[in-house]
XYZ file of C-alpha atoms in Angstrom:
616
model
C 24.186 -110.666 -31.793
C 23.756 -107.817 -29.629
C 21.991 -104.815 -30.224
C 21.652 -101.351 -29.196
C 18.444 -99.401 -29.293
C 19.393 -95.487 -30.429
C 16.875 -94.593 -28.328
C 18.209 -95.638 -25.257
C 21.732 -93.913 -26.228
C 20.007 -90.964 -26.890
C 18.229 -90.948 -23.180
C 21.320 -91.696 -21.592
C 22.963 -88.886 -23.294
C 20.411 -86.558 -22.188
C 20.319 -87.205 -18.934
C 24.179 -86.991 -18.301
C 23.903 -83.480 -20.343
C 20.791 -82.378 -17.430
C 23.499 -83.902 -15.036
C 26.302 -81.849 -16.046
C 24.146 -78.567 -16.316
C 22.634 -79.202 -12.613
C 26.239 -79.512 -11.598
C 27.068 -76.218 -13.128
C 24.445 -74.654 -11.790
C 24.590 -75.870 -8.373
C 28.967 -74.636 -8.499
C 27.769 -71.508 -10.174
C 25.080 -71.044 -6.528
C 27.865 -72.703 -4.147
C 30.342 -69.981 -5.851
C 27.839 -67.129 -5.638
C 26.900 -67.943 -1.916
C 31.185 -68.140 -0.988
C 31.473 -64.767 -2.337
C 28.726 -63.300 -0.234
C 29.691 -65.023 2.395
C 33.329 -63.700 2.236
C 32.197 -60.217 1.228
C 30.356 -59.998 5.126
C 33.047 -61.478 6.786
C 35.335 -58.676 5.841
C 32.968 -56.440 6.528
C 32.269 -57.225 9.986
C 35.988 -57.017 10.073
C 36.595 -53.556 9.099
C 33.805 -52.261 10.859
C 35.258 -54.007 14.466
C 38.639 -52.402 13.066
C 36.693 -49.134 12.761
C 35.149 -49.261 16.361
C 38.399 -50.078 17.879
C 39.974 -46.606 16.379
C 39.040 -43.589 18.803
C 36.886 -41.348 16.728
C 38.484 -38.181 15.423
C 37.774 -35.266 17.662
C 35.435 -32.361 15.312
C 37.023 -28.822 16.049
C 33.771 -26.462 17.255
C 33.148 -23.741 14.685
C 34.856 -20.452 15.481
C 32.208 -18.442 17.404
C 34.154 -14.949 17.085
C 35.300 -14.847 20.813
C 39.053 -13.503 21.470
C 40.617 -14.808 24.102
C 41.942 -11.776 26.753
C 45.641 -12.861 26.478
C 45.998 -13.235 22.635
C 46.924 -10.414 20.229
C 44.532 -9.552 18.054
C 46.430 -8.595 15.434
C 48.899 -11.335 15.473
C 48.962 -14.349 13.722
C 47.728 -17.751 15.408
C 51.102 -19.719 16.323
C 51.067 -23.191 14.165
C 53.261 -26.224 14.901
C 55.811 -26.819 12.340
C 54.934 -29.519 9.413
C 57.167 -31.277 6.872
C 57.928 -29.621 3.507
C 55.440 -30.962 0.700
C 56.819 -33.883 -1.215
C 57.413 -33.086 -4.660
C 55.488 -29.792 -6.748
C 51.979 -31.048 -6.379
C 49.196 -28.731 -7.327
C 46.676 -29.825 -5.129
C 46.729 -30.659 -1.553
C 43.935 -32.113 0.361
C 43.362 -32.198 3.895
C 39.974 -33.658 6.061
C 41.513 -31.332 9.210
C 39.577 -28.875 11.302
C 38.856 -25.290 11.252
C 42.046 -22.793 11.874
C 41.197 -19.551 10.191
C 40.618 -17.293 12.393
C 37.764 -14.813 12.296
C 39.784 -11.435 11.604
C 43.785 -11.917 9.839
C 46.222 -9.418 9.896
C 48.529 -9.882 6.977
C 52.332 -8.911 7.454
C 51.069 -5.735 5.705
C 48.897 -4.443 8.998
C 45.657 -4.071 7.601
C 42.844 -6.899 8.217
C 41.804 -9.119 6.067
C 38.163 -10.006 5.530
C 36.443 -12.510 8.503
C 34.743 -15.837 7.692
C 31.596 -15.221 10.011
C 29.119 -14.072 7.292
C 29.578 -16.867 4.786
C 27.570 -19.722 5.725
C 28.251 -22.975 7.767
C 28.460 -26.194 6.526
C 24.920 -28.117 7.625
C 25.729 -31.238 9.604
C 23.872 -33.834 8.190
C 23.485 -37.718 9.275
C 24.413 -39.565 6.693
C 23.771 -42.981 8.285
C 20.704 -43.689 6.250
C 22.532 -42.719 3.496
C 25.784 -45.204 4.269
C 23.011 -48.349 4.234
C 21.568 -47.053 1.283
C 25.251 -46.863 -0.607
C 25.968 -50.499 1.006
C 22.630 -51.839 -0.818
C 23.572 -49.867 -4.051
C 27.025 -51.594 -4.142
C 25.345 -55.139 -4.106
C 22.747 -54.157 -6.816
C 25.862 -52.954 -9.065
C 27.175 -56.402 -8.789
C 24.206 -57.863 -9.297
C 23.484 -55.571 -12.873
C 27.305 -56.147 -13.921
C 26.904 -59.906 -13.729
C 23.978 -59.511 -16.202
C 26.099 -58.309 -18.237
C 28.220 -61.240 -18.492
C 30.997 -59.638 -16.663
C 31.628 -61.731 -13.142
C 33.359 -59.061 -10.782
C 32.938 -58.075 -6.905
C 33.454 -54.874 -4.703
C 36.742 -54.501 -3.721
C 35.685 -51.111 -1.855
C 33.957 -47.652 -1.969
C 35.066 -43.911 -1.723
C 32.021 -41.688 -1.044
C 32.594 -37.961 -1.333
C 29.870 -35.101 -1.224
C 28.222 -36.328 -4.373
C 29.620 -38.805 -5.493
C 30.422 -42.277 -4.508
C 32.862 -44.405 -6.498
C 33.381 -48.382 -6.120
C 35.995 -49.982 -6.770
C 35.246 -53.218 -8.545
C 37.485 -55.992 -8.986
C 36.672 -57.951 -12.787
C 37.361 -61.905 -12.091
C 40.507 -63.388 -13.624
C 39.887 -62.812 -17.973
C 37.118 -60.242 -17.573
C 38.736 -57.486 -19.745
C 38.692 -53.755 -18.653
C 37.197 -52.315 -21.727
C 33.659 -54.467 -21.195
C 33.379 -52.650 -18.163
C 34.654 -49.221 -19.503
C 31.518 -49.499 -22.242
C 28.653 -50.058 -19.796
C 28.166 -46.725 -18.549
C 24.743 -45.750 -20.002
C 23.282 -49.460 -19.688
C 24.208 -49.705 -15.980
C 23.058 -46.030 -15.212
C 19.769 -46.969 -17.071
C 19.936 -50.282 -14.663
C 20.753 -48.013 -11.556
C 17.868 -45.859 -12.415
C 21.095 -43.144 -11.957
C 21.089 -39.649 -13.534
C 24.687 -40.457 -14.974
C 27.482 -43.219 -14.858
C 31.064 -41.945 -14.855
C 33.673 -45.345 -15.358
C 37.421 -44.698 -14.330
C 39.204 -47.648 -16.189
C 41.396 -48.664 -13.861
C 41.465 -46.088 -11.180
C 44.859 -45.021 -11.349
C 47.355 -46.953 -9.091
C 44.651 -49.443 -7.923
C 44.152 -53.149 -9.381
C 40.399 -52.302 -9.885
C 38.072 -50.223 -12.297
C 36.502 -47.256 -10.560
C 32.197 -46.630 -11.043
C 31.221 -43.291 -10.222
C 27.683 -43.679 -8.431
C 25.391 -39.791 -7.615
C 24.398 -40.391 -4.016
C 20.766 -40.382 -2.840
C 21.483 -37.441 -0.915
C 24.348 -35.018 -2.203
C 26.016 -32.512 -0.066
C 26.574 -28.679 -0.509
C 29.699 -28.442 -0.041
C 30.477 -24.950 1.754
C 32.997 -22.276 0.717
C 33.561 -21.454 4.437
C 34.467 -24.948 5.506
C 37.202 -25.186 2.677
C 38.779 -21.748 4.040
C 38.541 -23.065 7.437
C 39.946 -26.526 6.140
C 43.670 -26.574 7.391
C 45.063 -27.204 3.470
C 43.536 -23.974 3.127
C 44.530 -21.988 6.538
C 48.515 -24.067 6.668
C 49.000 -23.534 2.624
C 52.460 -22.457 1.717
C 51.289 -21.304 -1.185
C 51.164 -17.750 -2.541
C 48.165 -18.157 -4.269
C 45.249 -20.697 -3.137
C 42.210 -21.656 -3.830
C 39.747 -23.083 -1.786
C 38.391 -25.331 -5.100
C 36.204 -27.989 -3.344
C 35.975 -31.641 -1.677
C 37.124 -34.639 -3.854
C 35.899 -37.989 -3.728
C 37.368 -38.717 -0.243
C 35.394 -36.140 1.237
C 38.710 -34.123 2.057
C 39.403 -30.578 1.041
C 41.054 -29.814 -1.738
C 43.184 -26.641 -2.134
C 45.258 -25.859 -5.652
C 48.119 -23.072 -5.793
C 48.009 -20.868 -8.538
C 51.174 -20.226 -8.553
C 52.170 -23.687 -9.366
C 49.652 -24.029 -11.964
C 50.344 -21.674 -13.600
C 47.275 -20.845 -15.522
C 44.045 -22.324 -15.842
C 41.782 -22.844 -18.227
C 37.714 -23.248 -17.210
C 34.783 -24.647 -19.582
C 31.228 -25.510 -18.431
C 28.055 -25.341 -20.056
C 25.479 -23.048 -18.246
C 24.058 -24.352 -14.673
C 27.164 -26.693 -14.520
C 28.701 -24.265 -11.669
C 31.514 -22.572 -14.145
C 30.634 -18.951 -12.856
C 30.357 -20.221 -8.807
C 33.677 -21.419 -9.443
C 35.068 -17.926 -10.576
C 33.806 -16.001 -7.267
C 34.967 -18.760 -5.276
C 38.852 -18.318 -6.792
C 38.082 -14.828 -6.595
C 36.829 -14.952 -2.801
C 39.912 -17.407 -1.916
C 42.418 -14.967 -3.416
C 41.093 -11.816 -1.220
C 41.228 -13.885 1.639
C 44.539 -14.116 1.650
C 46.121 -11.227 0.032
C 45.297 -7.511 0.935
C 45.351 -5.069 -2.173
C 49.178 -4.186 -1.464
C 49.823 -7.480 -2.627
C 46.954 -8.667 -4.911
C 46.203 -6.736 -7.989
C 43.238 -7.959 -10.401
C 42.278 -7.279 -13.266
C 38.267 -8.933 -14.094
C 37.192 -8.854 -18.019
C 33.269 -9.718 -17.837
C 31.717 -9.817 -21.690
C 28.715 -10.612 -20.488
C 28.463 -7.662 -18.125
C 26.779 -9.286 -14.952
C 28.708 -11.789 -13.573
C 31.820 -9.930 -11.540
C 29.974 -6.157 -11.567
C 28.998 -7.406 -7.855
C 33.171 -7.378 -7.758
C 33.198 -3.202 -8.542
C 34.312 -2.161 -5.153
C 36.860 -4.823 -4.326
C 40.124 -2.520 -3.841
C 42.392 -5.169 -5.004
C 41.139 -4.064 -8.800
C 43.633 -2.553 -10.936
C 41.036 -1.827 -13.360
C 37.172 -1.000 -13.137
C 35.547 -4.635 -14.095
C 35.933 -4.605 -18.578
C 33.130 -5.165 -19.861
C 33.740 -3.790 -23.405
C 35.731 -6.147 -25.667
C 37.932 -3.523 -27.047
C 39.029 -2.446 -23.801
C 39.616 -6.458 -23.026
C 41.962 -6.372 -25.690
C 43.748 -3.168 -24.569
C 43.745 -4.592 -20.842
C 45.258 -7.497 -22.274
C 48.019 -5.828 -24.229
C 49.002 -3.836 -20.720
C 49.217 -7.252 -18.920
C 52.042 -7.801 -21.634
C 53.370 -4.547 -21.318
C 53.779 -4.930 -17.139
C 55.107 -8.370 -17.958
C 58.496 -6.764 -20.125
C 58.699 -4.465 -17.116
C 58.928 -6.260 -15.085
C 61.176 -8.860 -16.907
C 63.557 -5.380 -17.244
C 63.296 -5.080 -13.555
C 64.393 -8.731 -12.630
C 67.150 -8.663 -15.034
C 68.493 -5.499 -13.756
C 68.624 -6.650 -10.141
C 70.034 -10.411 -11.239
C 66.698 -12.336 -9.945
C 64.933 -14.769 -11.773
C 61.545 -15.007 -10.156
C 58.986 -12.583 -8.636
C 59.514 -14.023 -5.103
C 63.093 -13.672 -5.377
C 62.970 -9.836 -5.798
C 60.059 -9.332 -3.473
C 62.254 -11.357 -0.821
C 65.088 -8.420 -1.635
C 62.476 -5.682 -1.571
C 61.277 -6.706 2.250
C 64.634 -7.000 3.539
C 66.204 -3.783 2.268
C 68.329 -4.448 -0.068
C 69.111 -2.081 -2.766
C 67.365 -2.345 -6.126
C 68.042 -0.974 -9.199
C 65.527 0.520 -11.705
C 65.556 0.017 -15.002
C 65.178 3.760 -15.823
C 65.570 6.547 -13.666
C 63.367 8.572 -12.010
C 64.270 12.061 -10.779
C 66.735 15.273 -11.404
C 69.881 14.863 -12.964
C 72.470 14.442 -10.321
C 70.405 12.532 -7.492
C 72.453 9.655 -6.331
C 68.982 8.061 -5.887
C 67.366 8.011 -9.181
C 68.421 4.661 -10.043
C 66.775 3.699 -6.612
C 63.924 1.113 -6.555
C 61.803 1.816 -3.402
C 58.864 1.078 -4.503
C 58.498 -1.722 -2.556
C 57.375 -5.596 -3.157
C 55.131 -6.203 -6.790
C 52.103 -7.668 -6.315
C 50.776 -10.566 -8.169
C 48.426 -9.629 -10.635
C 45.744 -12.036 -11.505
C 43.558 -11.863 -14.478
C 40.278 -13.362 -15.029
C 38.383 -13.936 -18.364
C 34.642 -14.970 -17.459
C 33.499 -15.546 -20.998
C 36.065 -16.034 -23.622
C 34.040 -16.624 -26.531
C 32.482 -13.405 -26.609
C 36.156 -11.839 -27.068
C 36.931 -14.680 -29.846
C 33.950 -13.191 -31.682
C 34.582 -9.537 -31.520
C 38.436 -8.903 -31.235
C 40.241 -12.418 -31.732
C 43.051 -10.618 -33.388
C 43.101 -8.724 -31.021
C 43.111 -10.845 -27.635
C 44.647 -14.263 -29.100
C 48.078 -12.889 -28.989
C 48.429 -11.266 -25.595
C 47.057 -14.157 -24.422
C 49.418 -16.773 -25.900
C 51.969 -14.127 -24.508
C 51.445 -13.783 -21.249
C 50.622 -17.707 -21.143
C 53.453 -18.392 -22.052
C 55.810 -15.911 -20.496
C 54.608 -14.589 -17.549
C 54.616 -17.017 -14.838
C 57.745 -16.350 -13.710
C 56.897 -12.486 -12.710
C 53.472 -13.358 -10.558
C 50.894 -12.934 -13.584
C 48.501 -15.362 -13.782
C 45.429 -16.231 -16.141
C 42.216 -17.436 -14.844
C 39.960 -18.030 -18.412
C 36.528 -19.288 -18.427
C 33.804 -20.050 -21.373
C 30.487 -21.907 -21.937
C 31.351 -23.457 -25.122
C 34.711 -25.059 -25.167
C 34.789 -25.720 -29.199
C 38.375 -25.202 -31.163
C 36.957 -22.151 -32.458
C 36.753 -20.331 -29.174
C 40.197 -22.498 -27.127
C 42.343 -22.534 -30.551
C 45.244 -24.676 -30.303
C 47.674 -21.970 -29.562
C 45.208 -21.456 -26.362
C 45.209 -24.332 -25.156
C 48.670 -25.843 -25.198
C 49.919 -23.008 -23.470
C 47.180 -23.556 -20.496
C 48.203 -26.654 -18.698
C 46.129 -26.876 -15.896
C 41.892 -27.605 -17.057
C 38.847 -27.862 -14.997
C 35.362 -29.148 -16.566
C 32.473 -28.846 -15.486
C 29.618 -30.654 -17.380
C 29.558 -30.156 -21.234
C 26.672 -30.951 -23.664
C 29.230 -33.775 -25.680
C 32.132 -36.082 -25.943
C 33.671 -33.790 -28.620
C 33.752 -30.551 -25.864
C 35.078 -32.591 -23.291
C 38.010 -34.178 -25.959
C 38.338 -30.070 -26.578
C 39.118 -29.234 -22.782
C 40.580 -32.105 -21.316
C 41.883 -34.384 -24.436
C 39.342 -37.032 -22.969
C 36.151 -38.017 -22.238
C 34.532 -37.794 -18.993
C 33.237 -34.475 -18.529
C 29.996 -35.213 -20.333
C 29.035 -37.834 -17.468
C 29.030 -34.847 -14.969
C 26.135 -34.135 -12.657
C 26.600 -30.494 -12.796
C 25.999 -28.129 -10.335
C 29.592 -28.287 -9.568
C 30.455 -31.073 -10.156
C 33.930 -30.772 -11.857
C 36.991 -32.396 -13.023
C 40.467 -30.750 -12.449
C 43.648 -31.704 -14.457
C 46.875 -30.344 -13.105
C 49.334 -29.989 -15.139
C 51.658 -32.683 -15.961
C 48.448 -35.223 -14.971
C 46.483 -37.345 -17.769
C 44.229 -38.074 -14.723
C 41.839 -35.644 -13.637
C 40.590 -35.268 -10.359
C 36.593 -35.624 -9.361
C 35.969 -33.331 -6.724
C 32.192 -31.326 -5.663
C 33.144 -27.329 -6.269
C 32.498 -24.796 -3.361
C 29.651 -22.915 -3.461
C 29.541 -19.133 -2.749
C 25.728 -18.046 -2.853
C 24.995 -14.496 -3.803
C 24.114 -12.958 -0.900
C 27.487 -13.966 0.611
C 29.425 -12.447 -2.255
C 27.373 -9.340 -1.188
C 28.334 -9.645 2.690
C 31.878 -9.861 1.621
C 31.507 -6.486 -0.602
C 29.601 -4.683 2.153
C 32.528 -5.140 4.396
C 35.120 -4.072 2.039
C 32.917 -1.266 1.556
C 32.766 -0.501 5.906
C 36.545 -0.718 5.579
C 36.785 2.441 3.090
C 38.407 4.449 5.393
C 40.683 2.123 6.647
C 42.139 1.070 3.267
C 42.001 4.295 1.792
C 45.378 5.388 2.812
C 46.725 1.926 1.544
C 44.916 2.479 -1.836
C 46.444 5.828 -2.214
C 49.450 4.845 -1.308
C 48.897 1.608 -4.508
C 47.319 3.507 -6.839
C 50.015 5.884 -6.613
C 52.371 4.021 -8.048
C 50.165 2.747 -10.811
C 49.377 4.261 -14.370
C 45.644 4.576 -16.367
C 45.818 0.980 -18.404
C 43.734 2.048 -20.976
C 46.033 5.520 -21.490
C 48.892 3.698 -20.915
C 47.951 1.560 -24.093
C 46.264 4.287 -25.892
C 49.671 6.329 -25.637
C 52.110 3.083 -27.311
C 48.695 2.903 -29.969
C 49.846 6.054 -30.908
C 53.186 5.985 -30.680
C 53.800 2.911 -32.554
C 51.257 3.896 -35.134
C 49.077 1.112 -34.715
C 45.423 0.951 -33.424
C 45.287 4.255 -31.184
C 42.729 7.463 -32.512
C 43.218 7.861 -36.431
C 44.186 11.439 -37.525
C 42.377 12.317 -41.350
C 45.640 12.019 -43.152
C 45.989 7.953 -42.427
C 42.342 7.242 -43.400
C 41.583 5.120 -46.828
C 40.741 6.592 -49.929
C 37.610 5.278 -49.923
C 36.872 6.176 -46.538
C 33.982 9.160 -46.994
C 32.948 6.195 -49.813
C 32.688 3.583 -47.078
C 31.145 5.914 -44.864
C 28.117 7.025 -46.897
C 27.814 2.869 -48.015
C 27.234 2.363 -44.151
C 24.753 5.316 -43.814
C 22.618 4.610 -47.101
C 22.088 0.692 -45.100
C 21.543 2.196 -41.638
C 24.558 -0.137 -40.433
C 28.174 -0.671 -41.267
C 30.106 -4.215 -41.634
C 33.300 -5.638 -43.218
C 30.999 -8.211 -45.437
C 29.069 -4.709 -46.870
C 32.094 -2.739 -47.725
C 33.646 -6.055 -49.505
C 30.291 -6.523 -51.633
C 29.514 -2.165 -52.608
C 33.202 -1.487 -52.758
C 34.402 -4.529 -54.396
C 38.120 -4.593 -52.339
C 39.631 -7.621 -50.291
C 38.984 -8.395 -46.954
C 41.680 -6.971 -45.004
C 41.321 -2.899 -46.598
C 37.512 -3.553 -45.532
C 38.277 -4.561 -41.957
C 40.764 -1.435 -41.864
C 38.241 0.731 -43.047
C 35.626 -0.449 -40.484
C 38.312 0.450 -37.482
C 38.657 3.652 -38.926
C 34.908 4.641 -39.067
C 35.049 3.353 -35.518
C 38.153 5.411 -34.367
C 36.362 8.427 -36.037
C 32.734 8.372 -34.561
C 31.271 7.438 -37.422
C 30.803 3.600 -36.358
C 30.233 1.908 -32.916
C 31.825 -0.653 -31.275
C 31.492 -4.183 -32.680
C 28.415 -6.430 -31.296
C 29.218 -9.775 -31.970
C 27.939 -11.308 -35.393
C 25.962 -8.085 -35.747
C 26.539 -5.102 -37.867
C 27.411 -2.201 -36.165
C 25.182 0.745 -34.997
C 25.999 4.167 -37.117
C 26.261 7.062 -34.705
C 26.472 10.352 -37.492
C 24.071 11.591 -39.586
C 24.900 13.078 -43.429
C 25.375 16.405 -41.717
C 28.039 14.957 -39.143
C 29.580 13.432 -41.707
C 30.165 16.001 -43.696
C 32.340 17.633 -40.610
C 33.855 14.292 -40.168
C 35.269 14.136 -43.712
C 34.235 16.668 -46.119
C 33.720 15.799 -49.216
C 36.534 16.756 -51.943
């Protein structure tokens, strides 16, 4: 009979299993060395592609230098370019320099120059290029420890940034690649990981790398960027670079409003002068009216002398609110205006105004019997921008007061050239409510401290993986994609330049701000006078006060301080007849304004009080 020794079955075994695992391993090397070998063929490829392409003549820096034959005070003669496709917000553009150093507006008087903000550095970034070559084959080489098999389909590398494009083999699902952010920037040794899963339009999932040497990007190279210099329109800003390493210029017009968050050193304020800076470069104060609200009382005072200001620079949140309710006011105006005159836009009637065509006011100004009274020649209406810097100290202090005309004029006044610029550090629901924020379509994040604030600004995450520093995202509206782009950076000292030659040009734009301001009512006594009128929040005469006003108002002086909370607990009544009681010790002296969570100051004494509201 024959037999068979188990052990000998069991050897054989064994050694065909070693066999079979060799053979794996040697297909899984064989496989590993094809790729690499196929990864430098095509790129020897592209780069013999690259050096058969002529390089792209760099446009010299303007030096200041007129040439004898040109007009000064003409505009520089551009070749005509093809109408943008579509509305797009954004428009980027890598081409050279064409602003020139003085403008002259249609309106005759100059414009600001770009020679004392500072020039971009020129930097070699050739080092740099092997380094982000070596850091592409090290993210391949992490990702496969991570079970996912993959290769580098390509790389974008923008100021700061760089992001690869990595292709997942056939079965490799997105979302294993999507979840590896923190493990692969703790692999990378990188500050912070940012995964796009899949970049949009592309076959491949996009990994957002901080290069070993980041780039400052310049606000004077965006202006001199030819997005910015050939923009049609009315209202750009010079934003930043994106990830291409191409400027990238936004209309405001088109946005219509936009909504800013950013926790503090992220670049949220930098952003504000640079919007503010790209407006005046563009518009003279004929046609450019702002209107800055500044809580915080530091950030746009260096703004005080800029004669495009409609209003000195708010820094009191009660006079916020009655800016605000003005913006509204203008807004039905002007609504009246356009109706009267059969236009439905702003740049519709200002079209009209400029070519003389007669306009009709909406009430009449002058005597009884001029044929002219019902004559609008008041020329063009400027667009009136208004910027919030810190909206959570208004939510605080006056939300009643400022959520409304907000929601208003986000919702209304796009049409008639009012737009709202609103920034704040801490982008919870309690400070951008829902009524806020659905009527603010276009977002831009800089870095927040959490998940939960970015979900608040941009209904995703992503804006907790920022570097900072400017490094933002922008959402136009209409998008679910935001755009990763390096913000422009304005330094101080330029802001300063900028104010110093406004402030050289006094006498030149005085007879133009006469000539403005004419035209153009006290906001605050504007609003004061419909307070009053309508009854509603303006100075309180003695008849309208509470009954238990002189009650309220010796509570408040017996504690040193006066709140809503205090009257509630010493004078036992609801809520809403305390809070209507505190804005009548306010209206009458006896209270100051309101200072956040604080109570607020008393200003009387028992003696002044006594004046105030004798005692019956």
């Amino acid at each position: 009979a024959f037999s068979v020794n188990p052990l000998t079955v069991m050897g054989a075994g064994t050694a065909r299993a070693a066999g079979r695992v060799g053979q794996a391993g040697q297909l899984a090397t064989e496989r590993t060395r094809t790729w690499w070998d196929d990864w430098r063929a095509r790129r020897e490829v592209a780069r013999a592609e690259a050096a058969l392409d002529p390089p792209r003549p760099r446009r010299e820096p303007y030096d200041g230098a007129v040439p004898a034959a040109a007009d000064s005070a003409a505009e520089p003669e551009l070749p005509e370019e093809p109408a943008p496709a579509g509305d797009e917000v954004g428009t980027v553009d890598p081409g050279a320099g064409l602003l020139p150093e003085d403008q002259v507006p249609a309106a005759g008087h100059p414009l600001p120059p770009v020679g004392f903000l500072t020039a971009p550095a020129r930097e070699n970034r050739a080092g740099m290029e092997r380094e982000l070559e070596r850091l592409g084959g090290v993210l391949v080489e992490k990702l496969r420890t991570f079970n996912v098999d993959c290769e580098i389909g390509g790389r974008t590398t923008g100021p700061v940034v760089t992001q690869y494009e990595v292709i997942p083999a056939p079965g490799v699902k997105v979302n294993r690649i999507a979840n590896l952010d923190a493990d692969l920037a703790l692999a990378m040794k990188a500050r912070s990981i940012r995964i796009v899963a899949p970049i949009p339009g592309k076959g491949a999932v996009g990994v957002e790398i901080p290069n070993p040497e980041p780039e400052v990007v310049r606000l004077r190279e965006i202006l001199e960027a030819r997005a910015f210099a050939r923009s049609r329109g009315a209202l750009p800003l010079a934003l930043g670079k994106d990830l291409r390493g191409e400027s990238f210029v936004s209309d405001l017009t088109r946005m219509p409003h936009a909504l800013i968050a950013g926790a503090t050193g992220s670049g949220k304020s930098v952003c504000l002068n640079t919007v503010i800076t790209s407006l005046v470069y563009k518009h003279g104060p004929d046609r450019l009216r702002l209107l800055l609200i500044d809580p915080k009382m530091v950030e746009l005072s260096a703004y005080s002398d800029l004669p495009h200001l409609r209003h000195p620079v708010v820094t009191d949140p009660r006079d916020a609110a009655g800016v605000l309710k003005w913006a509204v006011l203008e807004m039905e105006r002007r609504y009246a205006l356009l109706s009267a005159n059969g236009v439905r836009s702003l740049a519709e009637f200002n079209q009209r105004a400029e070519s003389d065509v007669v306009l009709r006011r909406v009430t009449a100004e002058g005597p009884e019997g001029d044929e002219d009274r019902w004559i609008y020649d008041d020329g063009p209406l400027p667009y009136i921008v208004v910027v919030v810097d810190e909206l959570a100290d208004l939510m605080m202090t006056v939300q009643a007061e400022v959520e409304k005309p907000l929601t208003q004029l986000a919702q209304k006044a796009r049409a008639i050239g009012i737009h709202l610029i609103v920034a704040t550090q801490r982008p919870s629901v309690n400070v951008i409510t829902g009524l806020i924020k659905a009527n603010f379509p276009c977002r831009i994040a800089f870095r927040v401290a959490s998940k939960t604030d970015s979900r608040t600004i941009l209904d995703q995450n992503g804006a907790d993986s920022l570097l900072g520093h400017g490094d933002m995202l922008f959402l136009p509206p209409g998008q679910s994609e935001p755009v990763r782009m390096q913000g422009a950076f304005i330094s101080t000292e330029e802001t300063e330049a900028l104010m110093d030659w406004y402030r050289e040009q006094a006498d030149t734009l005085e007879a133009l701000k006469a000539r403005v301001r004419s035209r153009e009512e006290d906001i605050l006594e504007a609003v004061r006078a419909l307070d009053g009128d309508e009854g509603g929040d303006g100075e309180a005469i003695q008849g309208d006060w509470d009954e238990l006003f002189r009650d309220a108002a010796l509570v408040c002086l017996q504690q040193g301080a006066g709140s809503t909370s205090l009257l509630q607990r010493r004078l036992r009544i609801g809520y809403g007849r305390a809070a209507r009681i505190v804005d009548q010790l306010h209206d009458a002296g006896v209270l100051g304004p309101p200072d956040g969570s604080k109570p607020r100051e008393i200003l009387v004494g028992a003696d002044t009080l006594d004046e105030i509201c004798p005692s019956v």
